[in-house]
mmCIF file of C-alpha atoms and ligand atoms in Angstrom:
data_model
loop_
_atom_site.group_PDB
_atom_site.id
_atom_site.type_symbol
_atom_site.label_atom_id
_atom_site.label_comp_id
_atom_site.label_asym_id
_atom_site.label_seq_id
_atom_site.Cartn_x
_atom_site.Cartn_y
_atom_site.Cartn_z
ATOM 1 C CA MET A 212 1.094 -17.195 20.660
ATOM 2 C CA ASN A 213 3.134 -13.411 19.736
ATOM 3 C CA PRO A 214 1.246 -12.310 16.685
ATOM 4 C CA LEU A 215 4.792 -10.387 15.931
ATOM 5 C CA GLU A 216 5.902 -13.759 14.195
ATOM 6 C CA LEU A 217 3.064 -13.098 11.606
ATOM 7 C CA VAL A 218 4.429 -9.619 10.906
ATOM 8 C CA ARG A 219 6.710 -8.891 8.024
ATOM 9 C CA ALA A 220 10.162 -9.325 9.634
ATOM 10 C CA ASP A 221 11.185 -5.857 7.637
ATOM 11 C CA LEU A 222 8.623 -4.356 9.864
ATOM 12 C CA ARG A 223 8.647 -5.546 13.124
ATOM 13 C CA GLU A 224 10.972 -2.977 14.236
ATOM 14 C CA PHE A 225 10.092 -0.199 11.837
ATOM 15 C CA ALA A 226 9.318 3.005 13.638
ATOM 16 C CA GLY A 227 7.578 4.735 10.734
ATOM 17 C CA TYR A 228 7.076 8.596 10.301
ATOM 18 C CA ALA A 229 8.003 10.869 12.877
ATOM 19 C CA SER A 230 5.398 13.212 13.040
ATOM 20 C CA ALA A 231 5.961 16.447 14.896
ATOM 21 C CA ARG A 232 2.747 15.795 16.955
ATOM 22 C CA ARG A 233 3.733 12.427 17.883
ATOM 23 C CA GLN A 234 7.354 14.012 18.652
ATOM 24 C CA ALA A 235 6.371 17.105 20.898
ATOM 25 C CA GLN A 236 7.360 17.282 24.446
ATOM 26 C CA GLY A 237 4.709 19.409 25.904
ATOM 27 C CA GLY A 238 4.416 23.580 25.937
ATOM 28 C CA SER A 239 1.931 25.739 24.436
ATOM 29 C CA VAL A 240 3.176 27.710 21.840
ATOM 30 C CA LEU A 241 3.583 24.745 18.335
ATOM 31 C CA LEU A 242 5.559 26.483 16.289
ATOM 32 C CA ASN A 243 7.087 22.443 15.162
ATOM 33 C CA ALA A 244 4.635 21.547 12.529
ATOM 34 C CA ASN A 245 4.775 24.308 10.023
ATOM 35 C CA GLU A 246 0.995 25.083 10.125
ATOM 36 C CA SER A 247 -0.474 28.214 10.530
ATOM 37 C CA PRO A 248 -0.831 30.145 13.594
ATOM 38 C CA TRP A 249 -4.253 31.391 12.921
ATOM 39 C CA ALA A 250 -7.619 29.580 12.040
ATOM 40 C CA ALA A 251 -9.216 29.947 8.888
ATOM 41 C CA PRO A 252 -12.515 31.826 8.914
ATOM 42 C CA GLY A 253 -15.416 30.245 10.351
ATOM 43 C CA ASP A 254 -13.093 27.336 11.944
ATOM 44 C CA SER A 255 -14.011 26.678 15.780
ATOM 45 C CA LEU A 256 -12.235 23.244 15.699
ATOM 46 C CA GLY A 257 -9.087 24.422 15.177
ATOM 47 C CA LEU A 258 -8.207 23.481 12.178
ATOM 48 C CA ASN A 259 -5.216 25.170 11.854
ATOM 49 C CA ARG A 260 -3.590 22.159 13.778
ATOM 50 C CA TYR A 261 -2.807 18.971 12.562
ATOM 51 C CA PRO A 262 -4.701 16.019 14.480
ATOM 52 C CA SER A 263 -3.382 14.158 17.412
ATOM 53 C CA PRO A 264 -2.897 10.645 14.902
ATOM 54 C CA GLN A 265 -4.880 8.748 17.585
ATOM 55 C CA PRO A 266 -6.501 11.295 19.822
ATOM 56 C CA GLU A 267 -6.691 10.048 23.683
ATOM 57 C CA ALA A 268 -10.322 11.094 24.328
ATOM 58 C CA LEU A 269 -11.478 9.062 21.194
ATOM 59 C CA LEU A 270 -9.620 6.134 22.006
ATOM 60 C CA ALA A 271 -10.581 6.542 25.772
ATOM 61 C CA ALA A 272 -14.659 6.464 24.503
ATOM 62 C CA LEU A 273 -13.899 3.257 22.116
ATOM 63 C CA ALA A 274 -12.176 1.243 24.780
ATOM 64 C CA ASP A 275 -15.146 2.412 27.296
ATOM 65 C CA LEU A 276 -17.469 1.344 23.999
ATOM 66 C CA TYR A 277 -15.797 -2.098 23.342
ATOM 67 C CA GLN A 278 -14.793 -2.809 27.406
ATOM 68 C CA VAL A 279 -11.082 -3.218 26.154
ATOM 69 C CA ASP A 280 -7.842 -1.078 27.090
ATOM 70 C CA ALA A 281 -7.044 2.040 24.709
ATOM 71 C CA GLY A 282 -3.670 0.011 24.226
ATOM 72 C CA SER A 283 -5.316 -2.750 22.649
ATOM 73 C CA LEU A 284 -7.393 -0.431 19.894
ATOM 74 C CA LEU A 285 -5.830 1.117 16.986
ATOM 75 C CA VAL A 286 -8.891 3.729 15.579
ATOM 76 C CA GLY A 287 -8.463 4.075 11.699
ATOM 77 C CA ARG A 288 -10.293 5.613 8.772
ATOM 78 C CA GLY A 289 -12.944 3.082 8.790
ATOM 79 C CA SER A 290 -12.352 -0.454 9.792
ATOM 80 C CA ASP A 291 -11.289 -0.584 5.824
ATOM 81 C CA GLU A 292 -8.007 0.944 6.644
ATOM 82 C CA ALA A 293 -7.460 -1.630 9.596
ATOM 83 C CA ILE A 294 -8.184 -4.199 7.132
ATOM 84 C CA ASP A 295 -5.785 -2.598 4.876
ATOM 85 C CA LEU A 296 -3.090 -1.841 7.566
ATOM 86 C CA LEU A 297 -3.368 -5.549 8.426
ATOM 87 C CA VAL A 298 -2.216 -7.145 5.156
ATOM 88 C CA ARG A 299 0.418 -5.005 4.121
ATOM 89 C CA ALA A 300 1.709 -5.535 7.610
ATOM 90 C CA CYS A 301 1.783 -9.314 7.588
ATOM 91 C CA CYS A 302 1.661 -10.228 4.098
ATOM 92 C CA GLU A 303 4.773 -10.113 2.202
ATOM 93 C CA ALA A 304 3.983 -9.549 -1.878
ATOM 94 C CA GLY A 305 4.341 -12.416 -3.920
ATOM 95 C CA ARG A 306 4.637 -14.796 -0.915
ATOM 96 C CA HIS A 307 2.155 -14.871 1.703
ATOM 97 C CA ALA A 308 -1.870 -15.384 1.421
ATOM 98 C CA VAL A 309 -5.154 -14.285 2.817
ATOM 99 C CA LEU A 310 -7.877 -16.585 3.398
ATOM 100 C CA ILE A 311 -11.551 -15.615 2.791
ATOM 101 C CA SER A 312 -14.894 -17.364 2.791
ATOM 102 C CA PRO A 313 -16.599 -16.093 -0.300
ATOM 103 C CA PRO A 314 -19.430 -14.281 -0.389
ATOM 104 C CA THR A 315 -18.303 -12.045 1.598
ATOM 105 C CA PHE A 316 -16.866 -8.454 1.925
ATOM 106 C CA GLY A 317 -14.988 -7.256 -0.986
ATOM 107 C CA MET A 318 -12.340 -5.356 0.507
ATOM 108 C CA TYR A 319 -10.272 -8.321 1.998
ATOM 109 C CA ALA A 320 -9.332 -9.590 -1.018
ATOM 110 C CA VAL A 321 -9.287 -6.317 -2.399
ATOM 111 C CA CYS A 322 -6.640 -5.339 0.020
ATOM 112 C CA ALA A 323 -4.581 -8.631 -0.648
ATOM 113 C CA ARG A 324 -4.969 -7.788 -4.448
ATOM 114 C CA VAL A 325 -3.088 -4.424 -3.814
ATOM 115 C CA GLN A 326 -0.426 -6.153 -1.653
ATOM 116 C CA ASN A 327 0.231 -8.730 -4.352
ATOM 117 C CA ALA A 328 -0.590 -11.379 -1.341
ATOM 118 C CA GLY A 329 -2.481 -14.527 -2.379
ATOM 119 C CA ILE A 330 -5.744 -15.088 -1.883
ATOM 120 C CA VAL A 331 -7.060 -18.673 -0.505
ATOM 121 C CA ARG A 332 -10.860 -18.812 -1.080
ATOM 122 C CA VAL A 333 -12.821 -21.626 1.603
ATOM 123 C CA PRO A 334 -16.537 -20.727 0.148
ATOM 124 C CA LEU A 335 -19.492 -20.716 2.678
ATOM 125 C CA ARG A 336 -21.852 -23.762 2.336
ATOM 126 C CA ALA A 337 -24.281 -22.502 0.349
ATOM 127 C CA GLU A 338 -26.441 -25.505 1.049
ATOM 128 C CA ARG A 339 -26.485 -24.509 4.678
ATOM 129 C CA GLY A 340 -27.468 -21.203 4.219
ATOM 130 C CA PHE A 341 -24.042 -19.885 3.892
ATOM 131 C CA ALA A 342 -22.564 -21.508 7.194
ATOM 132 C CA LEU A 343 -19.053 -20.889 7.834
ATOM 133 C CA ASP A 344 -17.183 -24.598 7.130
ATOM 134 C CA VAL A 345 -14.728 -24.359 10.151
ATOM 135 C CA GLU A 346 -12.645 -27.551 9.438
ATOM 136 C CA ALA A 347 -12.546 -26.782 5.424
ATOM 137 C CA VAL A 348 -10.729 -23.768 6.488
ATOM 138 C CA LEU A 349 -8.071 -24.941 8.873
ATOM 139 C CA GLU A 350 -7.591 -27.508 6.169
ATOM 140 C CA ALA A 351 -6.629 -25.304 3.746
ATOM 141 C CA VAL A 352 -4.483 -22.881 5.932
ATOM 142 C CA ASP A 353 -0.762 -23.677 4.642
ATOM 143 C CA ASP A 354 2.458 -21.713 5.470
ATOM 144 C CA SER A 355 1.616 -19.034 2.966
ATOM 145 C CA VAL A 356 -1.658 -18.108 4.866
ATOM 146 C CA ARG A 357 -0.965 -15.141 7.210
ATOM 147 C CA MET A 358 -4.546 -14.503 8.467
ATOM 148 C CA VAL A 359 -7.946 -16.042 7.981
ATOM 149 C CA PHE A 360 -11.176 -13.376 7.691
ATOM 150 C CA VAL A 361 -14.104 -14.063 9.180
ATOM 151 C CA CYS A 362 -17.507 -11.390 8.568
ATOM 152 C CA SER A 363 -19.828 -12.152 11.581
ATOM 153 C CA PRO A 364 -22.714 -11.192 10.852
ATOM 154 C CA ASN A 365 -21.354 -11.705 7.294
ATOM 155 C CA ASN A 366 -21.882 -9.293 4.597
ATOM 156 C CA PRO A 367 -24.061 -10.225 2.202
ATOM 157 C CA SER A 368 -25.328 -13.084 3.779
ATOM 158 C CA GLY A 369 -25.927 -12.215 7.173
ATOM 159 C CA GLY A 370 -25.611 -15.032 9.175
ATOM 160 C CA ILE A 371 -23.127 -15.467 12.063
ATOM 161 C CA VAL A 372 -20.336 -17.485 13.038
ATOM 162 C CA PRO A 373 -21.265 -18.543 16.983
ATOM 163 C CA ILE A 374 -18.347 -18.261 19.451
ATOM 164 C CA PRO A 375 -17.563 -21.829 20.046
ATOM 165 C CA ALA A 376 -16.911 -22.099 16.149
ATOM 166 C CA LEU A 377 -14.864 -19.000 16.490
ATOM 167 C CA ARG A 378 -12.553 -20.575 19.476
ATOM 168 C CA ARG A 379 -12.312 -23.699 17.417
ATOM 169 C CA LEU A 380 -11.000 -22.061 14.825
ATOM 170 C CA ALA A 381 -8.419 -19.920 17.284
ATOM 171 C CA GLU A 382 -6.860 -22.904 18.581
ATOM 172 C CA GLY A 383 -6.511 -24.434 15.451
ATOM 173 C CA LEU A 384 -4.498 -21.139 14.042
ATOM 174 C CA ASP A 385 -3.018 -20.863 17.052
ATOM 175 C CA GLY A 386 1.015 -20.333 15.990
ATOM 176 C CA ARG A 387 -0.145 -20.529 11.937
ATOM 177 C CA ALA A 388 -2.444 -17.415 11.274
ATOM 178 C CA LEU A 389 -4.100 -14.123 12.372
ATOM 179 C CA LEU A 390 -7.484 -14.667 13.024
ATOM 180 C CA VAL A 391 -9.773 -11.489 12.133
ATOM 181 C CA VAL A 392 -13.396 -11.212 13.041
ATOM 182 C CA ASP A 393 -14.878 -8.675 11.438
ATOM 183 C CA GLU A 394 -17.862 -7.317 13.412
ATOM 184 C CA ALA A 395 -19.042 -4.075 10.961
ATOM 185 C CA TYR A 396 -22.857 -5.329 11.840
ATOM 186 C CA ALA A 397 -21.810 -6.753 15.667
ATOM 187 C CA GLU A 398 -24.810 -4.129 17.183
ATOM 188 C CA PHE A 399 -27.523 -5.619 15.342
ATOM 189 C CA ALA A 400 -27.197 -9.162 16.188
ATOM 190 C CA GLU A 401 -28.218 -10.872 19.393
ATOM 191 C CA THR A 402 -24.582 -12.857 19.895
ATOM 192 C CA VAL A 403 -21.970 -11.859 21.853
ATOM 193 C CA SER A 404 -19.275 -10.661 20.412
ATOM 194 C CA ALA A 405 -15.477 -11.838 19.349
ATOM 195 C CA ILE A 406 -14.051 -9.452 21.518
ATOM 196 C CA SER A 407 -13.666 -12.164 24.755
ATOM 197 C CA LEU A 408 -11.455 -14.288 22.636
ATOM 198 C CA VAL A 409 -9.004 -11.401 21.652
ATOM 199 C CA ARG A 410 -8.460 -11.564 25.461
ATOM 200 C CA GLU A 411 -7.792 -15.238 25.243
ATOM 201 C CA HIS A 412 -5.995 -15.542 22.076
ATOM 202 C CA ARG A 413 -3.286 -12.878 21.053
ATOM 203 C CA HIS A 414 -3.579 -14.051 17.532
ATOM 204 C CA VAL A 415 -7.049 -12.920 17.423
ATOM 205 C CA ALA A 416 -8.183 -9.306 16.198
ATOM 206 C CA VAL A 417 -11.781 -7.985 15.996
ATOM 207 C CA LEU A 418 -13.106 -5.023 13.574
ATOM 208 C CA ARG A 419 -15.304 -3.034 14.721
ATOM 209 C CA THR A 420 -16.930 0.319 13.257
ATOM 210 C CA LEU A 421 -19.213 3.106 14.085
ATOM 211 C CA SER A 422 -20.373 3.350 10.028
ATOM 212 C CA LYS A 423 -23.414 1.376 10.375
ATOM 213 C CA ALA A 424 -24.998 1.424 14.300
ATOM 214 C CA TYR A 425 -23.986 4.785 14.905
ATOM 215 C CA ALA A 426 -24.870 6.205 11.379
ATOM 216 C CA LEU A 427 -21.239 7.899 10.945
ATOM 217 C CA ALA A 428 -20.599 6.323 7.687
ATOM 218 C CA GLY A 429 -19.393 9.568 6.427
ATOM 219 C CA ALA A 430 -17.168 10.186 9.539
ATOM 220 C CA ARG A 431 -14.770 7.122 8.450
ATOM 221 C CA ILE A 432 -14.225 5.933 12.188
ATOM 222 C CA GLY A 433 -13.254 2.479 12.771
ATOM 223 C CA SER A 434 -11.403 0.348 15.092
ATOM 224 C CA LEU A 435 -9.475 -2.647 15.391
ATOM 225 C CA ILE A 436 -9.064 -4.489 18.712
ATOM 226 C CA ALA A 437 -6.238 -6.747 19.066
ATOM 227 C CA ASP A 438 -2.780 -7.444 20.828
ATOM 228 C CA PRO A 439 -1.120 -4.147 22.532
ATOM 229 C CA ASP A 440 2.305 -5.209 20.455
ATOM 230 C CA LEU A 441 0.526 -5.958 17.086
ATOM 231 C CA ILE A 442 -1.740 -2.582 17.572
ATOM 232 C CA ARG A 443 1.945 -0.857 18.227
ATOM 233 C CA VAL A 444 3.646 -2.048 15.192
ATOM 234 C CA LEU A 445 0.427 -1.156 13.007
ATOM 235 C CA ARG A 446 -0.140 2.281 14.516
ATOM 236 C CA ASN A 447 3.566 2.631 13.050
ATOM 237 C CA LEU A 448 2.531 2.207 9.873
ATOM 238 C CA MET A 449 -0.430 4.196 9.128
ATOM 239 C CA ALA A 450 -0.437 7.889 7.816
ATOM 240 C CA PRO A 451 0.675 10.645 10.246
ATOM 241 C CA TYR A 452 -2.774 12.255 11.171
ATOM 242 C CA PRO A 453 -5.105 9.659 9.772
ATOM 243 C CA LEU A 454 -7.841 11.409 11.632
ATOM 244 C CA PRO A 455 -9.494 14.422 10.617
ATOM 245 C CA THR A 456 -10.687 16.815 13.208
ATOM 246 C CA PRO A 457 -14.246 17.289 12.478
ATOM 247 C CA SER A 458 -14.790 13.152 12.352
ATOM 248 C CA VAL A 459 -13.025 12.679 15.944
ATOM 249 C CA GLN A 460 -15.627 15.278 17.110
ATOM 250 C CA ALA A 461 -18.364 13.771 15.427
ATOM 251 C CA ALA A 462 -16.954 10.465 16.837
ATOM 252 C CA LEU A 463 -17.054 11.628 20.125
ATOM 253 C CA GLN A 464 -20.435 13.527 19.748
ATOM 254 C CA ALA A 465 -21.595 9.591 18.542
ATOM 255 C CA LEU A 466 -20.259 8.438 21.797
ATOM 256 C CA GLN A 467 -21.744 10.558 24.409
ATOM 257 C CA PRO A 468 -24.515 8.503 26.394
ATOM 258 C CA GLN A 469 -27.641 9.603 24.457
ATOM 259 C CA SER A 470 -26.496 9.366 21.279
ATOM 260 C CA VAL A 471 -25.515 5.914 22.155
ATOM 261 C CA ALA A 472 -28.694 5.127 23.977
ATOM 262 C CA LEU A 473 -30.445 6.817 20.644
ATOM 263 C CA ALA A 474 -28.334 4.566 18.564
ATOM 264 C CA ALA A 475 -29.807 1.372 20.705
ATOM 265 C CA SER A 476 -33.107 2.214 20.223
ATOM 266 C CA ARG A 477 -32.544 2.541 16.431
ATOM 267 C CA VAL A 478 -30.884 -1.115 16.214
ATOM 268 C CA GLY A 479 -34.100 -2.174 17.902
ATOM 269 C CA LEU A 480 -36.226 -0.692 15.283
ATOM 270 C CA ILE A 481 -33.718 -2.124 12.632
ATOM 271 C CA ARG A 482 -34.349 -5.471 14.232
ATOM 272 C CA GLN A 483 -37.978 -5.282 14.326
ATOM 273 C CA GLU A 484 -38.231 -4.030 10.308
ATOM 274 C CA ARG A 485 -35.746 -7.113 9.996
ATOM 275 C CA ALA A 486 -38.472 -9.374 11.116
ATOM 276 C CA ARG A 487 -41.045 -7.741 9.503
ATOM 277 C CA LEU A 488 -39.875 -7.811 6.413
ATOM 278 C CA THR A 489 -38.296 -11.235 6.309
ATOM 279 C CA ALA A 490 -41.686 -12.198 7.223
ATOM 280 C CA ARG A 491 -43.171 -10.784 4.287
ATOM 281 C CA TRP A 492 -40.839 -11.965 1.981
ATOM 282 C CA ARG A 493 -41.020 -15.595 3.351
ATOM 283 C CA ALA A 494 -44.798 -15.134 2.187
ATOM 284 C CA LEU A 495 -43.937 -14.355 -1.561
ATOM 285 C CA SER A 496 -43.764 -16.833 -3.904
ATOM 286 C CA GLY A 497 -41.208 -14.926 -6.561
ATOM 287 C CA VAL A 498 -39.173 -15.159 -3.213
ATOM 288 C CA ARG A 499 -37.265 -18.620 -2.755
ATOM 289 C CA GLU A 500 -35.276 -17.772 0.173
ATOM 290 C CA VAL A 501 -35.037 -14.943 2.801
ATOM 291 C CA TYR A 502 -31.593 -15.616 4.748
ATOM 292 C CA ALA A 503 -31.767 -15.843 8.369
ATOM 293 C CA SER A 504 -29.895 -12.190 8.932
ATOM 294 C CA GLN A 505 -28.437 -11.064 12.124
ATOM 295 C CA ALA A 506 -27.458 -7.651 10.492
ATOM 296 C CA ASN A 507 -29.182 -4.569 9.164
ATOM 297 C CA PHE A 508 -29.077 -6.034 5.425
ATOM 298 C CA LEU A 509 -31.279 -9.187 4.014
ATOM 299 C CA LEU A 510 -29.744 -11.171 1.289
ATOM 300 C CA LEU A 511 -32.787 -12.187 -0.971
ATOM 301 C CA ARG A 512 -32.578 -15.401 -3.246
ATOM 302 C CA VAL A 513 -35.216 -14.840 -6.087
ATOM 303 C CA ASP A 514 -36.553 -16.057 -9.364
ATOM 304 C CA ASP A 515 -35.329 -13.347 -11.823
ATOM 305 C CA ALA A 516 -33.032 -10.899 -9.646
ATOM 306 C CA GLU A 517 -32.741 -8.454 -12.516
ATOM 307 C CA ALA A 518 -36.575 -7.977 -12.680
ATOM 308 C CA VAL A 519 -36.259 -7.299 -8.715
ATOM 309 C CA MET A 520 -33.828 -4.925 -9.166
ATOM 310 C CA ARG A 521 -35.384 -2.997 -12.276
ATOM 311 C CA ALA A 522 -38.770 -2.875 -10.861
ATOM 312 C CA ALA A 523 -37.322 -1.054 -7.534
ATOM 313 C CA ALA A 524 -35.012 1.019 -9.611
ATOM 314 C CA ASP A 525 -38.307 2.667 -11.855
ATOM 315 C CA ARG A 526 -39.357 3.456 -7.901
ATOM 316 C CA GLY A 527 -35.964 5.000 -7.275
ATOM 317 C CA ILE A 528 -34.653 2.677 -5.140
ATOM 318 C CA VAL A 529 -31.526 1.184 -5.223
ATOM 319 C CA LEU A 530 -30.460 -1.960 -4.497
ATOM 320 C CA ARG A 531 -27.492 -4.228 -4.736
ATOM 321 C CA LYS A 532 -26.388 -7.527 -6.493
ATOM 322 C CA PRO A 533 -24.247 -9.074 -4.125
ATOM 323 C CA ASP A 534 -20.575 -10.478 -5.141
ATOM 324 C CA PHE A 535 -20.493 -14.120 -5.662
ATOM 325 C CA ALA A 536 -17.164 -14.214 -7.273
ATOM 326 C CA GLY A 537 -15.648 -17.903 -5.758
ATOM 327 C CA VAL A 538 -18.871 -19.107 -5.205
ATOM 328 C CA ASP A 539 -20.075 -22.359 -6.661
ATOM 329 C CA LEU A 540 -23.708 -21.656 -7.361
ATOM 330 C CA VAL A 541 -24.560 -24.162 -10.338
ATOM 331 C CA SER A 542 -27.173 -25.861 -7.516
ATOM 332 C CA VAL A 543 -28.258 -23.164 -6.477
ATOM 333 C CA GLU A 544 -31.399 -21.575 -8.862
ATOM 334 C CA GLY A 545 -32.743 -17.868 -9.260
ATOM 335 C CA GLY A 546 -30.583 -15.021 -8.619
ATOM 336 C CA PHE A 547 -29.501 -13.188 -5.219
ATOM 337 C CA VAL A 548 -30.165 -9.407 -4.183
ATOM 338 C CA ARG A 549 -29.101 -7.756 -0.879
ATOM 339 C CA ILE A 550 -31.241 -5.172 0.768
ATOM 340 C CA SER A 551 -30.539 -2.749 3.443
ATOM 341 C CA ILE A 552 -32.940 -2.192 5.772
ATOM 342 C CA GLY A 553 -34.213 1.498 5.876
ATOM 343 C CA SER A 554 -36.831 3.495 7.611
ATOM 344 C CA PRO A 555 -40.325 2.169 7.853
ATOM 345 C CA GLU A 556 -41.488 4.409 5.432
ATOM 346 C CA GLN A 557 -38.954 3.427 2.971
ATOM 347 C CA ASN A 558 -39.260 -0.529 4.053
ATOM 348 C CA ASP A 559 -43.045 -0.140 3.291
ATOM 349 C CA ALA A 560 -42.264 1.885 -0.450
ATOM 350 C CA LEU A 561 -40.186 -1.448 -1.239
ATOM 351 C CA LEU A 562 -42.416 -3.930 -0.148
ATOM 352 C CA ASP A 563 -44.564 -1.916 -2.522
ATOM 353 C CA VAL A 564 -42.182 -2.938 -5.405
ATOM 354 C CA PHE A 565 -42.901 -7.121 -4.669
ATOM 355 C CA GLY A 566 -46.474 -6.403 -4.415
ATOM 356 C CA ALA A 567 -46.396 -4.875 -7.825
ATOM 357 C CA GLY A 568 -45.498 -8.187 -9.759
ATOM 358 C CA ALA A 569 -41.624 -8.864 -8.485
ATOM 359 C CA GLY A 570 -43.337 -11.277 -6.265
ATOM 360 C CA GLN A 571 -47.061 -12.293 -5.324
ATOM 361 C CA GLU A 572 -48.355 -13.421 -2.289
ATOM 362 C CA ARG A 573 -48.549 -17.234 -1.865
ATOM 363 C CA ALA A 574 -51.274 -18.797 -2.293
ATOM 364 C CA ALA A 575 -53.048 -19.738 1.171
HETATM 365 C C1 PLP B 864 -19.298 -1.655 5.762
HETATM 366 C C2 PLP B 864 -18.627 -2.491 6.295
HETATM 367 C C3 PLP B 864 -17.236 -2.413 6.661
HETATM 368 C C4 PLP B 864 -16.406 -0.860 6.460
HETATM 369 O O1 PLP B 864 -16.543 -0.119 7.989
HETATM 370 P P1 PLP B 864 -15.894 1.343 7.575
HETATM 371 O O2 PLP B 864 -15.702 1.303 9.161
HETATM 372 O O3 PLP B 864 -17.065 2.112 7.310
HETATM 373 O O4 PLP B 864 -14.618 1.077 6.916
HETATM 374 C C5 PLP B 864 -16.274 -3.406 7.082
HETATM 375 N N1 PLP B 864 -16.422 -4.777 7.118
HETATM 376 C C6 PLP B 864 -17.611 -4.940 6.388
HETATM 377 C C7 PLP B 864 -17.765 -6.389 6.442
HETATM 378 C C8 PLP B 864 -18.735 -4.161 5.643
HETATM 379 O O5 PLP B 864 -19.935 -4.355 5.740
#
């Protein structure tokens, strides 16, 4: 299907803000943007100039990383910005809705709220390790639903949605809604990316980010990979100069071959630690369940989540109680904690917390 059919009719032809950078025709004496002709003291990046809205070198590097054409790529202030753009572009306030499967990443619902779009919830199946219920999702999609968010690996449960299930979802949503697959943690998973589905279906979009595996959360660089016509519309809705020059520089640095190799080896270490922590915690009696994770965090179901949080806090370790709004947990005993996988030393410190009363080794 043509994904523009899912874009608000009033925005399909909207040209957005005509910034000086976008209108510039070439030439090197820049007197078109009311900038300072002089750099600030100590500035070696040329911060007196507005950045390119979508810097060509960064687009090229990310297109190479994700193996897509630059025209299929939108670079934003984190993938969070791309989520917001998608919701604003496709959902008319008070009329359209997004579909989410809680427990999942909170920003989908936040962006829907800000846009006054509805939220249709089809919970993950708690009794099946928080698996996505593809058929229930398809059944819940009515005329109001403009997009279905699928987080894979899912935050906070860590599980993935296999490609055949995503393909089934894409086929069922054809002509009805966008399928947005959030792959913020894809690098930590041992599966293939849904980017291959973007090539098959114009209404499938994938979110990626440099925030997690590439260690650039502070730079705020995320990508949306989607149909080029949809990307063009979304670029017109963005802030005029969304990507700060220092962030663009940091991203280009992180995408140099030796940095990419380092990131890959760190991902390998995180996976090893994930396996080590999973095994250790599965052996503790106070831990009822360690969900199989393909991400850089683990979701634990424990007897007493508050006690675990407190015991960790006493040692200066901050954990997170995941948001289970919209999930029916009446039949699920205990509470949940989400734990980011840190360095081996940090993980050892956390294991000590569990050794000290938050859970006991199971009797052999
Ligand atoms: C961290 C996270 C993001 C946000 O990524 P940014 O690129 O930093 O905005 C997106 N989706 C999920 C599921 C996340 O956990």
